[in-house]
Tab-separated table of C-alpha atoms and ligand atoms in Angstrom:
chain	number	residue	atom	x	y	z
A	1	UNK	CA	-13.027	-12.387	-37.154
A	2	UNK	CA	-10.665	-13.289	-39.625
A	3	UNK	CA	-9.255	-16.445	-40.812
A	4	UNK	CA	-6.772	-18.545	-38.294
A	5	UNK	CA	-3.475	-18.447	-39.580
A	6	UNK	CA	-1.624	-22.106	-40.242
A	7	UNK	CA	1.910	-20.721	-40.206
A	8	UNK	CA	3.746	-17.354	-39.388
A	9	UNK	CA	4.005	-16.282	-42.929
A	10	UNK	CA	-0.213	-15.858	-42.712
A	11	UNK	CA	-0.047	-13.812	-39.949
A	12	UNK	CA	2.283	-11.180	-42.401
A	13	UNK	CA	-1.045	-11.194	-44.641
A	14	UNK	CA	-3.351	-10.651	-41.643
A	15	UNK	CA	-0.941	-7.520	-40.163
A	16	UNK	CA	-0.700	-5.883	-43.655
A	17	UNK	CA	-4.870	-6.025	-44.005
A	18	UNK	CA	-4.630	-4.636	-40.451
A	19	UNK	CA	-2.075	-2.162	-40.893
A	20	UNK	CA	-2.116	1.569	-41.958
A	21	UNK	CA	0.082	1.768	-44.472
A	22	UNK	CA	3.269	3.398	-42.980
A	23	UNK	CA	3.433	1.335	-40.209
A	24	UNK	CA	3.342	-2.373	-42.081
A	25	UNK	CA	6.155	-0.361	-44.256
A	26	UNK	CA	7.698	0.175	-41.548
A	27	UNK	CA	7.739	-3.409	-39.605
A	28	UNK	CA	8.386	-5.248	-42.631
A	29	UNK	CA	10.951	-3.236	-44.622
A	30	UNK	CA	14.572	-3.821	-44.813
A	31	UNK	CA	17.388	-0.599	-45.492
A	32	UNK	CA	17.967	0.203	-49.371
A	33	UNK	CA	17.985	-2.697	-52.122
A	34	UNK	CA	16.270	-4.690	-49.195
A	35	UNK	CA	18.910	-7.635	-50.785
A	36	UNK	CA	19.784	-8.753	-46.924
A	37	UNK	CA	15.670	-8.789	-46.374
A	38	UNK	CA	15.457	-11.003	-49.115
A	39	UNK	CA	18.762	-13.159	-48.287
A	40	UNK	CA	18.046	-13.948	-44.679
A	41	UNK	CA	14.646	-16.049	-45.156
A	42	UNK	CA	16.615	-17.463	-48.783
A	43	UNK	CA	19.409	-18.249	-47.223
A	44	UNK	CA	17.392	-20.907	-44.809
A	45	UNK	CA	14.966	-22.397	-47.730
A	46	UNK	CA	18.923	-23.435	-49.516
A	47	UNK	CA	19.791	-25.755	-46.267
A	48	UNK	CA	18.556	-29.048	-46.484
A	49	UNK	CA	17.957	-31.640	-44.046
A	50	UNK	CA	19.719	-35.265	-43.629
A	51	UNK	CA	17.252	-36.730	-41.489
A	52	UNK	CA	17.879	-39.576	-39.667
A	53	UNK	CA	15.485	-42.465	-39.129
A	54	UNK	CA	14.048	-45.344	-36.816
A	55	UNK	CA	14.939	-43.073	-33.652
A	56	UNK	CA	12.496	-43.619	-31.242
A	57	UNK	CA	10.881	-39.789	-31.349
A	58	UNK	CA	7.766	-40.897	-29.016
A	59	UNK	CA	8.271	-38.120	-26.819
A	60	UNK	CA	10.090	-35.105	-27.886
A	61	UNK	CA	11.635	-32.074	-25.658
A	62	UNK	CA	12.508	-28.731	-26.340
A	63	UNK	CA	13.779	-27.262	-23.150
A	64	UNK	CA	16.819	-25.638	-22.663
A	65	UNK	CA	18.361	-23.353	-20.767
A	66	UNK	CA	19.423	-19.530	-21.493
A	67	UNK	CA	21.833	-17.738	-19.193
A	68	UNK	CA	20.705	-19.580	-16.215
A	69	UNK	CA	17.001	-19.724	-16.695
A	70	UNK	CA	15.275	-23.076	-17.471
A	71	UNK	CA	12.739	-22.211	-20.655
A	72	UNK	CA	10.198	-24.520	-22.667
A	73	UNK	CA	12.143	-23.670	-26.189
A	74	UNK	CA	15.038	-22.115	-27.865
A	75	UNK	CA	12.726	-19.036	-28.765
A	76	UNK	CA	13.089	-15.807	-27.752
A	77	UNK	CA	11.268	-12.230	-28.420
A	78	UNK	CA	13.551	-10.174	-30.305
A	79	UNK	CA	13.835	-6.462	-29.217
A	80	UNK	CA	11.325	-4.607	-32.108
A	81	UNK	CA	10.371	-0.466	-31.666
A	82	UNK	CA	7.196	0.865	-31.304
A	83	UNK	CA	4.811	-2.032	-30.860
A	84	UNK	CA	1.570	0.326	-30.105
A	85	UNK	CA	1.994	1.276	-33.736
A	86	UNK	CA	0.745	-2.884	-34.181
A	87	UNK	CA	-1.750	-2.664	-31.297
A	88	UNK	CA	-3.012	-0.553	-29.320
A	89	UNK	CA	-1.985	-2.107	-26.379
A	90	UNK	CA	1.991	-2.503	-27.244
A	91	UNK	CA	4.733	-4.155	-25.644
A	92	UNK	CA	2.424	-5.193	-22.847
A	93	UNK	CA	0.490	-7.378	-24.353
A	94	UNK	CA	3.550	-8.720	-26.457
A	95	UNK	CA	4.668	-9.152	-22.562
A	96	UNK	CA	1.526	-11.171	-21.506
A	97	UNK	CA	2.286	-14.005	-24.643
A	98	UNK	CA	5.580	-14.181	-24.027
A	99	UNK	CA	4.688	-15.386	-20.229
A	100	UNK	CA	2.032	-17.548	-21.207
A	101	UNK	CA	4.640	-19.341	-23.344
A	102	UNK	CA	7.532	-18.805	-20.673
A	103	UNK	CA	9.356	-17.286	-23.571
A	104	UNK	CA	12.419	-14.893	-22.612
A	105	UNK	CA	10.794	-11.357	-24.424
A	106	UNK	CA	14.222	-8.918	-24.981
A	107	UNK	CA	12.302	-5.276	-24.740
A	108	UNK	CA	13.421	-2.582	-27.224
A	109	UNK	CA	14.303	0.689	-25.855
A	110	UNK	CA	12.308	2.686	-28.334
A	111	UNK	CA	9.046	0.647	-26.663
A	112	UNK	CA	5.858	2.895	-26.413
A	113	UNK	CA	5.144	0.665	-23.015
A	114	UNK	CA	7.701	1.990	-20.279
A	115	UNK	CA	10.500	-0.581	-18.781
A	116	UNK	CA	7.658	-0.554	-15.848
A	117	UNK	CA	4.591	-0.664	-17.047
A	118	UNK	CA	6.038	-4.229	-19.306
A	119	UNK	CA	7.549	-5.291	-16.229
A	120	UNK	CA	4.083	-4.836	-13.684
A	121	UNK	CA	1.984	-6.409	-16.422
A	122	UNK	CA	3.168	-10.126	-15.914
A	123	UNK	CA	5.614	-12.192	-14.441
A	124	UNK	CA	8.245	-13.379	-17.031
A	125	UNK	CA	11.915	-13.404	-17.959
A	126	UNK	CA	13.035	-10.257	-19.511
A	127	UNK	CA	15.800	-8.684	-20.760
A	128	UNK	CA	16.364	-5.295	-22.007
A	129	UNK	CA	17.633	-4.061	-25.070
A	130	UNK	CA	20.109	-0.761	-25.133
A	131	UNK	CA	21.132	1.611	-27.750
A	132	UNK	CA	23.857	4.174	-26.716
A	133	UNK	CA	22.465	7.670	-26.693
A	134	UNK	CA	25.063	10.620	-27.169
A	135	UNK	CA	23.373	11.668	-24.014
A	136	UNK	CA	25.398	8.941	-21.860
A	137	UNK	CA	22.851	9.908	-18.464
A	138	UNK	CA	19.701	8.910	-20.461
A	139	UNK	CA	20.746	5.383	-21.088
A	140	UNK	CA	22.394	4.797	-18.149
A	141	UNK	CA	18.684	5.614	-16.067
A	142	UNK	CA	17.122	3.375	-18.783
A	143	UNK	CA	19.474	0.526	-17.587
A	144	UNK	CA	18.905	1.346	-13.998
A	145	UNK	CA	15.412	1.757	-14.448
A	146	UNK	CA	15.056	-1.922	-16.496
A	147	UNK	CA	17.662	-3.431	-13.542
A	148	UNK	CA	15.316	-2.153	-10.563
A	149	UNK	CA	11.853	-3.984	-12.459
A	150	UNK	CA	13.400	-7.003	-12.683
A	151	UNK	CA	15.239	-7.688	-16.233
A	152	UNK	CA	17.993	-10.247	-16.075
A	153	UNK	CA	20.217	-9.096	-18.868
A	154	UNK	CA	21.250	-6.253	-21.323
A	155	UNK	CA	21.311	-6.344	-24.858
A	156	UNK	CA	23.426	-3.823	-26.155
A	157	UNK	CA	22.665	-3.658	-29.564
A	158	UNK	CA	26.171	-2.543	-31.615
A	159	UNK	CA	24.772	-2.550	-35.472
A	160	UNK	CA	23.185	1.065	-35.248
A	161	UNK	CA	25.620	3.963	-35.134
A	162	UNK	CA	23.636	5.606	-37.483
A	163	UNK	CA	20.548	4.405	-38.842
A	164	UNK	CA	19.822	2.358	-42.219
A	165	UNK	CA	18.332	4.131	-45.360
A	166	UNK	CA	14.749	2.627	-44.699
A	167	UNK	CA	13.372	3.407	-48.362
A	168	UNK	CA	9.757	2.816	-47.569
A	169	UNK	CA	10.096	5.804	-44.433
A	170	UNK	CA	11.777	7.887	-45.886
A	171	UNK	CA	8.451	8.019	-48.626
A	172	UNK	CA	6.328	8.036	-46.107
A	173	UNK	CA	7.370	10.308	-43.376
A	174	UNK	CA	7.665	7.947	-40.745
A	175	UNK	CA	6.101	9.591	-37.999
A	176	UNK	CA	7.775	8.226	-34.668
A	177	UNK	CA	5.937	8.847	-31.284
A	178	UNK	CA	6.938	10.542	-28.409
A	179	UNK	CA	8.447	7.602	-26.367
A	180	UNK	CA	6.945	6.990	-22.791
A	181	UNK	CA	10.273	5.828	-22.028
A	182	UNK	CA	11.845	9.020	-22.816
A	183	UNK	CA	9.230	10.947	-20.620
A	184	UNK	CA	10.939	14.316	-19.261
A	185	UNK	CA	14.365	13.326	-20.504
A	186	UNK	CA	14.097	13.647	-24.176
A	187	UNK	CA	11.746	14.534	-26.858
A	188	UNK	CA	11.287	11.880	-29.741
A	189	UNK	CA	8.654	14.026	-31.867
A	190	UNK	CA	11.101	15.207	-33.938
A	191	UNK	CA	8.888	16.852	-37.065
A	192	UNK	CA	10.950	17.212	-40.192
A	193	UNK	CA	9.639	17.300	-43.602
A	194	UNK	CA	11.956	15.563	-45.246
A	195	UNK	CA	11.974	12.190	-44.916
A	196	UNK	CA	11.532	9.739	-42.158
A	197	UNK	CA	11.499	11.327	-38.512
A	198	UNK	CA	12.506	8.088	-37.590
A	199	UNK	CA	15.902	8.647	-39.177
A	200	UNK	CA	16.222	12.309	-38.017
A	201	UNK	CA	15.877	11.282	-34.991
A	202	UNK	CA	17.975	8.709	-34.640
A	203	UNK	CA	20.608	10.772	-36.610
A	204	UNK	CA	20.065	13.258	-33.064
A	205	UNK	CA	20.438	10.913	-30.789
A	206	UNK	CA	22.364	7.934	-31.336
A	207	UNK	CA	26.007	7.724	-30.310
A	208	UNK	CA	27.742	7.058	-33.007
A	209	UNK	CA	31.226	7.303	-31.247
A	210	UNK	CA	30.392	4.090	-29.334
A	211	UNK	CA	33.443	1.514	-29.910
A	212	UNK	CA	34.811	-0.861	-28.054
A	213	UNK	CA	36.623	0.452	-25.179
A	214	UNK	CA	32.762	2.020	-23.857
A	215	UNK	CA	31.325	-1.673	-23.306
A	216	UNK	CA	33.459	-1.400	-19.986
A	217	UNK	CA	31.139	2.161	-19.116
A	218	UNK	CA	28.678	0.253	-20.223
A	219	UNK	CA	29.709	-2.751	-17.681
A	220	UNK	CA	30.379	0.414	-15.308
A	221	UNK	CA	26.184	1.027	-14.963
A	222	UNK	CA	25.050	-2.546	-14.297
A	223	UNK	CA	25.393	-5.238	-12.325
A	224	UNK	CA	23.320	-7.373	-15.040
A	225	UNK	CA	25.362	-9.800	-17.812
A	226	UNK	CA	25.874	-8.088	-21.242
A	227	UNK	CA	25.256	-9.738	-24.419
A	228	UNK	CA	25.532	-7.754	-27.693
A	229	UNK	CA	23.811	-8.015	-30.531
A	230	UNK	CA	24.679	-7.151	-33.904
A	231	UNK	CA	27.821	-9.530	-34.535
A	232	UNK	CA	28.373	-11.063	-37.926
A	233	UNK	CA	32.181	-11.859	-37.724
A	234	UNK	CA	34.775	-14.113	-36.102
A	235	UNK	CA	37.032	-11.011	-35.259
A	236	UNK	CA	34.400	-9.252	-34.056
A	237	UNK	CA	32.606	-12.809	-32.370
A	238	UNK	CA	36.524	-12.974	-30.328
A	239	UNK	CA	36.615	-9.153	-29.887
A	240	UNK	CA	33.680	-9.501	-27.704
A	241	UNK	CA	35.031	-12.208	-25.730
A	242	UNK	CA	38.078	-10.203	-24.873
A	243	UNK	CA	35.567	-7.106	-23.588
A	244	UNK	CA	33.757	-10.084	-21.626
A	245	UNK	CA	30.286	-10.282	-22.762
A	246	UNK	CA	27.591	-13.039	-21.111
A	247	UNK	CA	26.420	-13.853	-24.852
A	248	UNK	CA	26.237	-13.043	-28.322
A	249	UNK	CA	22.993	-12.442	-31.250
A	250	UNK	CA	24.506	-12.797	-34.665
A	251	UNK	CA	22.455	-10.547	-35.893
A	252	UNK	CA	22.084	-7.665	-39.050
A	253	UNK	CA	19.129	-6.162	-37.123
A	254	UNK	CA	16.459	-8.123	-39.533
A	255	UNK	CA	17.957	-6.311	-42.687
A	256	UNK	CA	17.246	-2.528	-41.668
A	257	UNK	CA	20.557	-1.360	-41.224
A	258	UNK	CA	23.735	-2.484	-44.174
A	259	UNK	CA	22.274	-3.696	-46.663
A	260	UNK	CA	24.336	-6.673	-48.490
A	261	UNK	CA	25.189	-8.029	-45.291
A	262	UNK	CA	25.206	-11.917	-45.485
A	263	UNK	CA	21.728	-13.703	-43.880
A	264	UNK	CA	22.736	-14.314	-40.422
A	265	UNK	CA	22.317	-18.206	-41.352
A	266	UNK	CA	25.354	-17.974	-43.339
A	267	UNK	CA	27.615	-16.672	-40.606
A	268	UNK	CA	26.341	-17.949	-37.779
A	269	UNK	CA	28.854	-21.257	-38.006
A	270	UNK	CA	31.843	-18.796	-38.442
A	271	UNK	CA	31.196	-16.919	-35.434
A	272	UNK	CA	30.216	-20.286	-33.322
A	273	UNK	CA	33.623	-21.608	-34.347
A	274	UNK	CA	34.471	-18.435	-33.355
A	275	UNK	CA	33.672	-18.804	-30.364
A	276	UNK	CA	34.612	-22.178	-29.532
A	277	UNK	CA	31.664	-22.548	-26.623
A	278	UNK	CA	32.572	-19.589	-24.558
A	279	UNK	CA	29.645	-17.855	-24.520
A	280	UNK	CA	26.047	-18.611	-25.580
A	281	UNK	CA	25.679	-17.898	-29.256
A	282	UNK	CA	22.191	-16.649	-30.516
A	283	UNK	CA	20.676	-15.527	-33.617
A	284	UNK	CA	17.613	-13.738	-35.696
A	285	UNK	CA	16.540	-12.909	-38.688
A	286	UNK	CA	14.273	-14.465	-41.480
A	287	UNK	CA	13.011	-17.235	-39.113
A	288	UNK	CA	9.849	-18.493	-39.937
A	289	UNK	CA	9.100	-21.868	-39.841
A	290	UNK	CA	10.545	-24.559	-37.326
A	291	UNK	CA	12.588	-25.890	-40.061
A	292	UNK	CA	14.790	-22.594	-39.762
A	293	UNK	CA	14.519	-22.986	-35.597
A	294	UNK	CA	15.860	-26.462	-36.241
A	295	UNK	CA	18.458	-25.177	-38.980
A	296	UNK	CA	20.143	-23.028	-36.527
A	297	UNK	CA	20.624	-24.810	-33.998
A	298	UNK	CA	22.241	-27.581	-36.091
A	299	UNK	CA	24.889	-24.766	-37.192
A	300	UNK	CA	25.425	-23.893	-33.376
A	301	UNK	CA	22.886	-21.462	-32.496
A	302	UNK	CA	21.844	-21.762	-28.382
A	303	UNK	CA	18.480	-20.030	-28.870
A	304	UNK	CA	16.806	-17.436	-31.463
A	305	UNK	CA	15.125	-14.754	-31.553
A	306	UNK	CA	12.162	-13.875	-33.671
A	307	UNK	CA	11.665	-10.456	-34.392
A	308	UNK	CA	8.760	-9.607	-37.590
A	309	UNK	CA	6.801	-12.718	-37.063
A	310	UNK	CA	5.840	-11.077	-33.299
A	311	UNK	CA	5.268	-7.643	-34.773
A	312	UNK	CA	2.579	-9.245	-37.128
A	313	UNK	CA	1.178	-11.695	-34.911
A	314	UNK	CA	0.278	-8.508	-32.447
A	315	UNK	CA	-1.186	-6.226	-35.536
A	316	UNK	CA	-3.268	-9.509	-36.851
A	317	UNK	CA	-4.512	-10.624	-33.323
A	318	UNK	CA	-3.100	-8.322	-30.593
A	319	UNK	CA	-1.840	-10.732	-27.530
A	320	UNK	CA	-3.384	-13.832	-28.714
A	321	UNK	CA	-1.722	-13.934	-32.405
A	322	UNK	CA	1.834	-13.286	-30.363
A	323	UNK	CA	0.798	-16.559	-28.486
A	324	UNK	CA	0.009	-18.742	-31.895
A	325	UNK	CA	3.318	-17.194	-33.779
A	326	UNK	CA	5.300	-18.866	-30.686
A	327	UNK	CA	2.973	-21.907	-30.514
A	328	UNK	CA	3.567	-22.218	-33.916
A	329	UNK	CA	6.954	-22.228	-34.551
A	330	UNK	CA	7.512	-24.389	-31.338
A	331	UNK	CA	5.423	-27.120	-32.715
A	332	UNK	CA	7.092	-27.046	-36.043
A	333	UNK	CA	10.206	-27.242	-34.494
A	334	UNK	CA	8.840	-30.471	-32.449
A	335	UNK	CA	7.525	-31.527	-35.339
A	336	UNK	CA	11.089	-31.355	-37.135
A	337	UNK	CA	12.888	-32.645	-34.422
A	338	UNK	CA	10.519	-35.848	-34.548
A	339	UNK	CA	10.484	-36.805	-38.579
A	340	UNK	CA	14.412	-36.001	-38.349
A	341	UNK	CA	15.346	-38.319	-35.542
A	342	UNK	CA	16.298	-36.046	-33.137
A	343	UNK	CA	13.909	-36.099	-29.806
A	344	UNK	CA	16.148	-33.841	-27.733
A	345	UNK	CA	17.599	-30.566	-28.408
A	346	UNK	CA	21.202	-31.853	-27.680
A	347	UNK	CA	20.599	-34.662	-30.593
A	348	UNK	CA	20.467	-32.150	-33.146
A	349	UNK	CA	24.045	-31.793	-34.702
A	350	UNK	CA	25.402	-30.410	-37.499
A	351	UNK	CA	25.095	-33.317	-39.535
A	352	UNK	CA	21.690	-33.571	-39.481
A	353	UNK	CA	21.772	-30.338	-42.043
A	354	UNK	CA	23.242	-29.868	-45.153
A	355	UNK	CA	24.475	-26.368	-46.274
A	356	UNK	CA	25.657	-25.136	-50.123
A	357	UNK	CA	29.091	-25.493	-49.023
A	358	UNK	CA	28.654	-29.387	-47.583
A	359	UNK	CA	26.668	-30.362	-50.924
A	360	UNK	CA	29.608	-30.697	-53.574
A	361	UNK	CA	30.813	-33.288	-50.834
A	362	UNK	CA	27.346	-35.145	-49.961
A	363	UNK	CA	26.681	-35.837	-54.368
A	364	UNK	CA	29.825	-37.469	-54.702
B	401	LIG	C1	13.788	-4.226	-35.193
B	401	LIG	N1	15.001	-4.572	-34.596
B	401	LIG	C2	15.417	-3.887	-33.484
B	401	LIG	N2	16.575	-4.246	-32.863
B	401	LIG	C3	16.977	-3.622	-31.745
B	401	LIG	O1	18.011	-3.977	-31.193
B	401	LIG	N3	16.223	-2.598	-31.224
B	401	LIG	C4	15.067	-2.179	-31.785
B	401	LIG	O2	14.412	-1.264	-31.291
B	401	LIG	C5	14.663	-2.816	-32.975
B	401	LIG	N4	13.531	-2.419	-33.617
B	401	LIG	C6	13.058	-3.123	-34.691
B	401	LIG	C7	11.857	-2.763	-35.266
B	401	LIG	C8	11.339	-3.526	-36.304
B	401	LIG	C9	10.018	-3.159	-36.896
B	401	LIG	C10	12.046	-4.644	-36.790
B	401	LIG	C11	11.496	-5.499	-37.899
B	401	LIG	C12	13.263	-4.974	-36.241
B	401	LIG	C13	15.743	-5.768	-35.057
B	401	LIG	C14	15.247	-7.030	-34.336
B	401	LIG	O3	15.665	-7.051	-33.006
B	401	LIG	C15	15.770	-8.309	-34.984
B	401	LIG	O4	17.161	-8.231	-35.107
B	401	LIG	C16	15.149	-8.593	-36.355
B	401	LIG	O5	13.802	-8.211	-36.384
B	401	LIG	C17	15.249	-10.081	-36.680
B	401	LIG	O6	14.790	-10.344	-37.960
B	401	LIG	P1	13.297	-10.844	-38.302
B	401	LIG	O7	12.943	-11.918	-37.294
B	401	LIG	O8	12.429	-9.665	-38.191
B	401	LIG	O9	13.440	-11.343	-39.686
């Protein structure tokens, strides 16, 4: 048995012990330079706190509410591909933490677990994660197939007309499984020599004519609210207001796709102003400690979503290390919320943070 992990950044040690190596490549690289990888845990460690003090913190809460449904903390599970490649049991036992922690758990569509077999393994809330195949009938059974077991939203993920240049894959082949998921309706062993079969197949299958008129076909094969992910600008932010979506992620896909995109940190208060309290505004990537939890919530964030520290916590310790990477970064958050005098959510404002642009200001 190995050693208990303290924080989420010991559980990446643990996975890449546990890992072959194409497969911790491929959970925790980022597309090209992998400068946005880099940038999006940075870009939290440069915030600093302005704590406040003598705040009665004796008891603490961290309940809020997403889309309609009451949960313990702003965490969510953030859609990630392929989790049997981490475990041998995948997304279901990813499924099984999640509802031990009453944590929302967004499925990807590339899962190795079907839609069913995640949603007959536990209760929980769900929600299901899209891409747009060029083969419009394949993803529209995927949605019907997630909306008859029970998910409670889409998450139509709009960053991935084409996929990044994943450096690390492309060296290594990637090999991607044949997708339960895609069972009878497509093949996903694509076997090409050159480079990652990832890419090629993505390259076969992904619709990269998707814009924003098709979010109303998209509306057209669900009855279930529609919240994209992949925003990291105001115009875009009030472009999906006007096509009526139930939320947004600021997201840049945890670095895998344009590389030189800002961290999500740094844009999330654009697109909240944005937004002007509309619509739920989430976000993920580089989140690994409460402090960051804390962080974006202070800059307007309703909820995040973790995506790598998950991944890990399932290679390191299968269902139980997906349990401790959510225990973990709840009770850091708590933890933050206490020593910075702020015992509910709702306390924590954005003046309890300090960002590179407010700092000039706060040394006068
Ligand atoms: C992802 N992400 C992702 N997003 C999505 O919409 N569908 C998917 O299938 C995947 N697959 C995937 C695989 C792996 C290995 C990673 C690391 C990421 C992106 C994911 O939802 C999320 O945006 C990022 O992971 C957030 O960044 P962190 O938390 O990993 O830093």
């Amino acid at each position: 048995m190995s050693k208990e992990p303290v924080n989420v950044n010991e559980f990446q040690e643990l996975a890449r012990q546990a890992l072959p190596k194409m497969y911790y490549d491929y959970y925790s690289g980022g597309a090209e330079d992998q400068h946005t990888l880099k940038e999006n845990v940075e870009a939290f460690q440069r915030i600093l706190f302005r704590p406040r003090v003598l705040v009665d913190v004796s008891r603490t809460n961290l309940s809020t509410n997403i889309l309609g449904y009451s949960v313990p903390s702003p965490v969510m599970i953030a859609p990630t591909a392929m989790h049997k490649l981490a475990h041998y049991e995948g997304e279901v036992a990813t499924a099984r933490a999640a509802a031990a922690c009453n944590t929302i758990m967004v499925l990807s569509y590339m899962s190795t677990c079907t839609v069913e077999e995640v949603a007959s393994s536990c209760n929980g809330i769900r929600f299901f994660q899209v891409y747009v195949y060029k083969r419009r009938d394949i993803t529209a059974q995927l949605v019907l197939r997630a909306e008859r077991s029970g998910y409670k939203a889409i998450v139509l993920t709009v960053d991935a007309p084409r996929l990044g240049r994943r450096e690390h894959d492309i060296k290594n082949k990637m090999i991607a499984p044949q997708l339960k998921n895609f069972e009878g309706l497509i093949s996903t062993k694509v076997t090409s020599d050159e480079g990652s079969n990832l890419q090629a197949f993505a390259d076969g299958t992904f619709d990269a004519s998707l814009s924003w008129k098709d979010i109303d076909w998209v509306k057209s094969i669900t009855t279930l609210p529609i919240i994209i992910k992949g925003v990291l600008t105001r115009e875009d932010a009030i472009k999906a207001m006007e096509v009526g979506v139930a939320g947004i992620v600021v997201s840049n896909h945890g670095a895998r796709q344009l590389d030189y995109t800002p961290a999500t940190i740094s844009v999330l208060e654009e697109v909240v102003q944005a937004v002007k309290g509309r619509v739920p505004v989430f976000v993920d990537g580089g989140i690994r400690r409460g402090t960051d939890i804390f962080k974006a919530l202070a800059l307007g964030a309703q909820a995040v979503l973790i995506g790598r520290p998950v991944v890990y916590g399932l290679a390191a310790k299968g269902e139980y290390g997906v349990r401790r990477v959510i225990e973990l970064l709840k009770d850091e958050l708590e933890l933050t919320m206490a020593l910075s005098g702020c015992p509910r959510l709702k306390d924590i404002t954005r003046n309890h943070i300090m960002t590179e642009r407010d700092r000039p200001r706060c040394m006068l």
